[in-house]
Coordinates of C-alpha atoms in Angstrom, one line a residue:
M1 CA 0.0 -0.1 0.0
R2 CA 1.3 3.6 -0.9
R3 CA 1.9 5.5 2.0
K4 CA 2.9 9.3 2.4
S5 CA 4.3 10.7 5.6
V6 CA 1.8 12.8 7.7
S7 CA 4.5 15.7 7.6
S8 CA 4.7 15.8 3.8
K9 CA 0.9 16.3 3.6
F10 CA 0.5 19.1 6.4
P11 CA 2.2 22.0 4.3
R12 CA -0.6 21.0 1.2
L13 CA -3.1 21.7 3.8
A14 CA -1.7 24.7 5.3
V15 CA -1.3 23.1 8.8
T16 CA 1.7 24.8 10.5
A17 CA 5.1 23.0 11.4
A18 CA 4.5 23.6 14.9
V19 CA 1.3 21.6 14.9
A20 CA 2.7 18.8 13.0
L21 CA 5.5 18.4 15.5
A22 CA 3.5 18.6 18.5
L23 CA 1.6 15.6 16.9
V24 CA 4.6 13.4 16.3
G25 CA 4.3 10.0 18.5
A26 CA 1.1 11.2 19.8
A27 CA -0.7 7.7 21.0
P28 CA -4.5 7.8 21.6
A29 CA -5.7 7.9 25.3
T30 CA -7.2 5.3 26.7
A31 CA -11.1 5.2 27.5
E32 CA -11.1 4.1 31.2
H33 CA -8.4 6.0 32.1
H34 CA -8.4 9.4 31.0
T35 CA -9.3 12.2 32.7
P36 CA -10.5 15.3 30.4
P37 CA -9.1 18.8 31.2
S38 CA -11.4 21.5 31.6
R39 CA -13.2 22.9 28.7
D40 CA -15.5 25.3 30.1
H41 CA -14.0 28.2 28.4
D42 CA -13.6 26.3 24.6
T43 CA -15.6 27.4 22.0
F44 CA -14.9 24.3 19.9
T45 CA -17.9 21.8 20.2
I46 CA -17.0 18.0 20.5
V47 CA -20.0 15.8 20.2
G48 CA -20.0 12.3 21.2
H49 CA -21.5 10.5 18.3
R50 CA -24.0 8.0 19.3
G51 CA -21.9 8.6 22.7
A52 CA -18.8 7.0 23.1
A53 CA -19.6 4.3 20.5
G54 CA -15.6 3.6 20.1
Y55 CA -15.7 1.8 23.2
R56 CA -19.2 0.9 24.3
P57 CA -22.2 -0.3 21.9
E58 CA -23.6 2.9 20.6
H59 CA -27.0 4.5 21.7
T60 CA -26.7 3.0 25.1
L61 CA -26.9 5.0 28.4
A62 CA -23.3 3.3 29.1
S63 CA -22.0 4.9 25.8
Y64 CA -23.7 8.3 26.3
E65 CA -22.1 8.3 30.0
L66 CA -18.7 7.8 28.9
A67 CA -18.8 10.3 26.1
A68 CA -19.9 12.9 28.7
R69 CA -17.2 11.7 31.5
M70 CA -14.8 11.8 28.7
G71 CA -15.3 15.6 27.9
A72 CA -17.9 15.7 25.2
D73 CA -20.0 18.8 25.1
Y74 CA -22.7 17.2 23.7
V75 CA -23.9 13.5 23.3
E76 CA -25.9 12.6 20.4
P77 CA -28.7 10.1 20.2
D78 CA -30.4 9.1 17.0
L79 CA -34.3 9.1 17.5
V80 CA -36.8 6.3 16.1
I81 CA -39.9 5.7 17.6
T82 CA -42.1 2.7 19.0
R83 CA -45.6 1.3 18.0
D84 CA -46.8 3.2 20.9
G85 CA -45.3 6.5 20.2
V86 CA -42.3 6.7 22.4
L87 CA -38.9 8.0 21.0
V88 CA -35.9 5.9 21.6
A89 CA -32.5 6.1 20.8
R90 CA -31.5 3.6 17.8
H91 CA -29.1 4.3 14.9
E92 CA -31.9 3.0 12.4
P93 CA -35.4 1.9 12.6
E94 CA -34.3 -1.9 11.7
I95 CA -32.9 -3.5 15.3
G96 CA -31.6 -6.8 13.7
G97 CA -28.0 -5.1 13.6
T98 CA -28.0 -3.5 16.9
T99 CA -29.9 -5.6 19.4
D100 CA -30.4 -9.3 20.2
V101 CA -33.9 -9.3 18.7
A102 CA -33.1 -12.4 16.5
S103 CA -32.3 -14.4 19.7
H104 CA -35.8 -13.8 20.8
P105 CA -38.4 -16.7 19.7
E106 CA -41.4 -14.6 20.9
F107 CA -40.2 -12.0 18.1
A108 CA -39.2 -14.1 15.4
N109 CA -42.7 -13.5 13.2
R110 CA -41.9 -9.7 13.4
R111 CA -39.1 -10.1 11.0
T112 CA -40.1 -8.6 7.7
T113 CA -39.0 -6.7 4.6
K114 CA -39.9 -2.6 4.5
S115 CA -38.8 0.1 1.8
L116 CA -36.7 2.3 4.0
D117 CA -36.2 5.6 2.1
G118 CA -36.1 3.6 -1.6
V119 CA -34.2 0.7 -0.1
Q120 CA -35.4 -2.7 1.0
V121 CA -34.4 -3.8 4.3
T122 CA -35.2 -7.1 6.1
G123 CA -35.3 -7.2 9.7
W124 CA -37.0 -6.0 13.0
F125 CA -38.3 -2.5 13.0
T126 CA -39.0 -0.5 16.2
E127 CA -42.4 0.7 14.8
D128 CA -43.6 -2.9 15.2
F129 CA -42.8 -3.1 18.7
T130 CA -44.1 -1.2 22.0
L131 CA -41.7 0.0 24.5
R132 CA -42.4 -2.7 27.1
E133 CA -41.3 -5.3 24.2
L134 CA -38.4 -3.2 23.3
K135 CA -37.2 -3.0 27.0
T136 CA -36.9 -6.9 26.9
L137 CA -34.3 -6.8 24.2
R138 CA -30.4 -6.3 24.8
A139 CA -28.1 -3.8 22.6
T140 CA -25.2 -5.3 20.9
E141 CA -22.2 -3.7 18.9
R142 CA -23.2 -2.7 15.5
I143 CA -19.7 -3.4 13.8
P144 CA -18.1 -6.5 15.9
D145 CA -15.6 -7.4 13.3
V146 CA -14.2 -3.9 13.8
R147 CA -15.0 -3.3 17.3
Q148 CA -14.7 -6.8 18.7
R149 CA -13.6 -5.4 22.3
N150 CA -17.0 -3.8 22.3
T151 CA -18.8 -7.1 21.7
I152 CA -17.8 -7.9 25.5
Y153 CA -20.6 -5.5 26.5
D154 CA -23.3 -7.3 24.3
G155 CA -26.4 -8.1 26.6
R156 CA -25.9 -5.7 29.1
Y157 CA -27.6 -2.7 28.3
Q158 CA -31.2 -1.7 27.2
I159 CA -32.6 0.4 24.5
P160 CA -32.8 3.9 26.1
T161 CA -35.7 6.5 25.4
F162 CA -35.3 9.7 24.6
Q163 CA -36.3 11.0 28.3
E164 CA -33.8 8.7 29.6
V165 CA -30.9 10.3 27.8
I166 CA -32.3 13.9 28.9
D167 CA -32.4 12.3 32.5
L168 CA -29.1 11.0 32.3
V169 CA -27.7 14.3 30.9
R170 CA -29.1 16.3 33.7
R171 CA -27.7 14.0 36.4
L172 CA -24.2 14.0 34.9
S173 CA -24.5 17.8 34.3
K174 CA -25.0 18.4 38.1
E175 CA -22.4 15.7 39.2
L176 CA -19.6 16.8 36.6
H177 CA -20.0 20.5 37.5
R178 CA -20.7 21.4 33.7
Q179 CA -23.5 21.6 31.4
I180 CA -23.8 18.5 29.0
G181 CA -25.7 19.3 26.1
I182 CA -28.0 16.9 23.7
Y183 CA -27.8 16.8 19.8
P184 CA -30.8 14.4 18.8
E185 CA -31.1 13.7 15.1
T186 CA -34.4 12.6 13.5
K187 CA -33.8 9.7 11.8
H188 CA -35.8 8.9 8.4
P189 CA -38.4 11.4 9.3
S190 CA -40.6 11.0 5.9
Y191 CA -40.6 6.9 6.5
F192 CA -41.9 7.5 9.8
R193 CA -44.6 10.0 8.6
K194 CA -45.5 7.3 6.5
Q195 CA -45.9 4.8 9.2
G196 CA -48.2 7.1 10.8
L197 CA -45.9 7.9 13.4
P198 CA -44.2 11.4 12.9
L199 CA -41.1 12.2 15.1
E200 CA -41.3 15.7 15.0
P201 CA -44.4 16.2 17.5
R202 CA -42.9 14.0 19.9
L203 CA -39.7 15.5 19.9
V204 CA -41.2 19.3 20.4
D205 CA -43.5 17.8 23.0
T206 CA -40.6 16.1 25.1
L207 CA -38.5 19.3 24.7
D208 CA -41.1 21.2 25.8
R209 CA -41.7 19.1 29.0
N210 CA -38.4 19.2 30.1
G211 CA -38.0 22.9 29.6
L212 CA -35.5 22.6 26.9
N213 CA -37.5 24.4 24.1
R214 CA -35.6 27.7 24.6
S215 CA -32.9 29.5 22.6
D216 CA -30.3 29.3 25.4
A217 CA -31.0 25.2 26.1
K218 CA -27.9 23.3 25.3
V219 CA -29.4 21.6 22.4
Y220 CA -29.2 21.1 18.6
V221 CA -31.5 19.1 16.5
Q222 CA -30.4 17.9 13.3
S223 CA -31.7 15.8 10.1
F224 CA -30.6 14.8 6.8
E225 CA -34.1 15.5 5.4
V226 CA -34.8 19.5 4.8
G227 CA -38.9 19.6 5.2
N228 CA -38.9 18.7 8.9
L229 CA -36.2 21.0 9.8
I230 CA -38.0 23.9 8.0
D231 CA -41.2 22.8 9.7
L232 CA -39.4 22.4 13.1
H233 CA -38.0 25.9 12.6
R234 CA -41.7 27.4 13.4
K235 CA -42.0 25.1 16.6
L236 CA -38.5 25.3 18.2
R237 CA -36.5 27.9 19.7
V238 CA -33.1 25.8 19.6
P239 CA -30.5 25.8 16.9
L240 CA -31.4 23.5 13.9
V241 CA -28.4 21.5 12.2
Q242 CA -28.9 20.6 8.4
L243 CA -26.8 17.1 7.9
T244 CA -25.6 16.4 4.4
G245 CA -23.8 13.7 2.7
A246 CA -21.0 13.6 0.2
T247 CA -23.2 11.9 -2.4
G248 CA -26.7 11.7 -2.9
A249 CA -30.0 14.1 -1.8
P250 CA -32.4 14.2 1.2
F251 CA -34.9 11.6 0.9
D252 CA -38.0 14.3 1.2
F253 CA -36.4 15.9 -2.4
V254 CA -36.0 12.3 -3.8
D255 CA -39.7 11.5 -2.5
S256 CA -41.1 14.5 -4.1
G257 CA -39.3 14.5 -7.1
D258 CA -37.2 17.8 -6.4
P259 CA -34.3 17.3 -8.3
R260 CA -31.8 19.4 -5.8
T261 CA -28.9 17.2 -4.3
Y262 CA -26.7 17.5 -1.0
A263 CA -24.1 19.3 -3.8
D264 CA -26.8 21.9 -4.5
I265 CA -27.4 22.4 -0.6
T266 CA -23.6 23.0 -0.1
S267 CA -22.9 25.2 -2.9
A268 CA -22.4 28.9 -1.7
T269 CA -26.3 29.7 -2.9
G270 CA -27.6 26.8 -0.9
L271 CA -25.8 27.2 2.0
R272 CA -27.7 31.0 2.0
D273 CA -31.0 28.8 1.8
V274 CA -30.2 26.6 4.7
A275 CA -29.4 29.8 6.8
R276 CA -33.2 30.7 6.5
Y277 CA -34.2 27.7 8.9
A278 CA -30.8 26.5 10.8
K279 CA -28.1 27.7 12.6
G280 CA -25.6 24.9 11.4
L281 CA -24.3 22.7 8.9
G282 CA -23.5 18.9 9.7
P283 CA -21.3 17.7 6.4
D284 CA -19.4 14.5 5.9
K285 CA -16.2 15.4 6.6
N286 CA -15.0 14.6 3.1
Q287 CA -17.0 17.4 1.7
I288 CA -14.8 19.5 3.8
I289 CA -11.3 17.5 2.8
P290 CA -11.9 15.1 -0.2
R291 CA -10.1 11.9 -0.8
D292 CA -8.3 10.3 -3.8
A293 CA -9.0 7.2 -5.3
A294 CA -6.2 5.7 -2.8
G295 CA -7.8 7.1 0.3
F296 CA -5.3 10.1 0.6
L297 CA -6.5 13.6 1.6
L298 CA -6.7 16.3 -1.3
S299 CA -6.9 20.1 -0.7
P300 CA -9.6 21.6 1.3
T301 CA -12.7 22.4 -0.6
T302 CA -14.7 26.0 0.2
L303 CA -17.3 24.7 2.2
V304 CA -16.1 25.9 5.6
R305 CA -15.5 29.1 4.4
D306 CA -18.8 29.3 2.3
A307 CA -20.7 28.1 5.4
H308 CA -19.5 30.6 7.9
R309 CA -20.1 33.3 5.0
A310 CA -23.7 32.0 5.3
G311 CA -23.7 32.5 9.1
L312 CA -23.6 28.8 9.9
T313 CA -21.3 26.7 12.2
V314 CA -19.9 23.5 10.9
H315 CA -19.8 20.1 12.6
P316 CA -18.3 17.5 10.6
Y317 CA -18.9 13.9 10.9
T318 CA -17.5 11.1 11.8
F319 CA -13.9 11.1 13.4
R320 CA -13.2 7.7 14.4
A321 CA -9.6 5.9 15.2
E322 CA -9.6 2.8 13.5
N323 CA -7.5 2.4 10.3
T324 CA -10.8 1.6 8.2
F325 CA -12.4 5.3 8.8
L326 CA -8.9 7.2 8.8
P327 CA -7.6 8.9 5.6
A328 CA -4.7 6.9 4.0
D329 CA -2.4 9.7 5.5
F330 CA -3.0 8.8 9.0
R331 CA -3.4 4.7 8.9
S332 CA -0.9 2.9 11.1
S333 CA -1.0 -0.3 9.1
A334 CA -2.7 -2.4 6.8
D335 CA -4.8 -3.8 10.1
P336 CA -8.4 -2.2 9.6
T337 CA -9.3 -2.6 13.2
A338 CA -5.9 -1.1 14.5
Y339 CA -5.8 2.7 15.7
G340 CA -4.0 5.0 13.4
D341 CA -3.2 8.7 14.2
L342 CA -6.6 10.4 14.8
F343 CA -4.8 13.0 16.6
G344 CA -3.5 14.0 13.2
E345 CA -6.6 14.0 11.4
I346 CA -8.3 15.9 13.5
A347 CA -5.6 18.4 13.5
V348 CA -6.0 18.9 9.9
F349 CA -9.4 19.5 9.7
R350 CA -9.7 22.0 12.8
A351 CA -7.1 23.7 10.6
T352 CA -9.9 24.2 8.1
G353 CA -11.7 26.4 10.5
I354 CA -14.7 23.9 11.4
D355 CA -16.4 24.7 14.7
G356 CA -16.9 21.2 16.3
L357 CA -16.9 17.4 15.2
F358 CA -18.6 14.5 15.8
T359 CA -16.6 11.7 17.2
D360 CA -16.7 8.2 18.4
N361 CA -13.5 8.8 20.6
T362 CA -14.2 11.3 22.7
D363 CA -11.3 11.1 25.0
I364 CA -8.8 11.6 21.4
A365 CA -10.5 14.8 20.5
V366 CA -10.4 16.2 24.1
A367 CA -6.9 15.5 24.5
Q368 CA -6.1 16.5 20.8
E369 CA -6.6 20.1 22.3
Q370 CA -3.9 19.7 24.4
P371 CA -0.1 20.0 23.8
A372 CA 1.6 16.8 23.4
A373 CA 3.9 16.0 26.4

């Protein structure tokens, strides 16, 4: 495999030599023993993506708690819904890959095939279960081939409700003496609306009941679709974030025949339209610094500059420590599951002017802000 040195790439991306030298030899902090420094006055936002998904099965209270204790400013629950209308935290409506539902014979007849945003998906879906039924299941690691260590926690944790995430964050904010935020994402809103279970009214109601629907609440609400964010803009006082992909288009655009794509949305003109209903942009990090065919970073695009000119903050996703997720510049070996240099990748992206990031490894993102010892 062709490899370039980290230092040779830094000048190309306008990262200073001082930053590069500070990163040489840095090793990832460990999940269990890292004590995060105070970040009370730090304006850079670190979001625990699905909690601390690099160390615990994602979207569990254990994962969110670990991210908070590592120093995350926000934890991010993906929101789906049950048959009885309760918001719960799962990556997707289909739960066969993130729970032990397949081992429950009483739910064997719930396995089915549905069209999820135009793709046929077979499995078990949250909207076919009541909350009481979902609580009999236990979470499992979503990518066990990459994160084999996380599988030792399989079967230990329930599927949490959105309310349980809020309650956890409140408890930890008091214990840790700093305000931890929540950054919920509405998952597949068009899909759930067609199921007769729209996410948005439950989300607004939950924020209202918890006193979190106010402009100074430490809450962001995000979506890959556009229509539901425009609707939520009329009902929520918290900032909204438009998520975008490096390819494709929002499903509500596809579903309605709107020809616009994520590339259109992230154009200079499109970003000005986004700023009419949202305060932030959550792009795929490849939209900020693309990769070549071999996986090496190219020159940054103008996306961060254009978003800032439109008045939008920029929180790209997702920064992960394993080689399989890293640009080739920062991989440590050909082993896809081994840790590479996430410190180096974060430094390069921070040099583009991003305002924050989503990460599965909060401890590394927090440690990256400190000078190397």
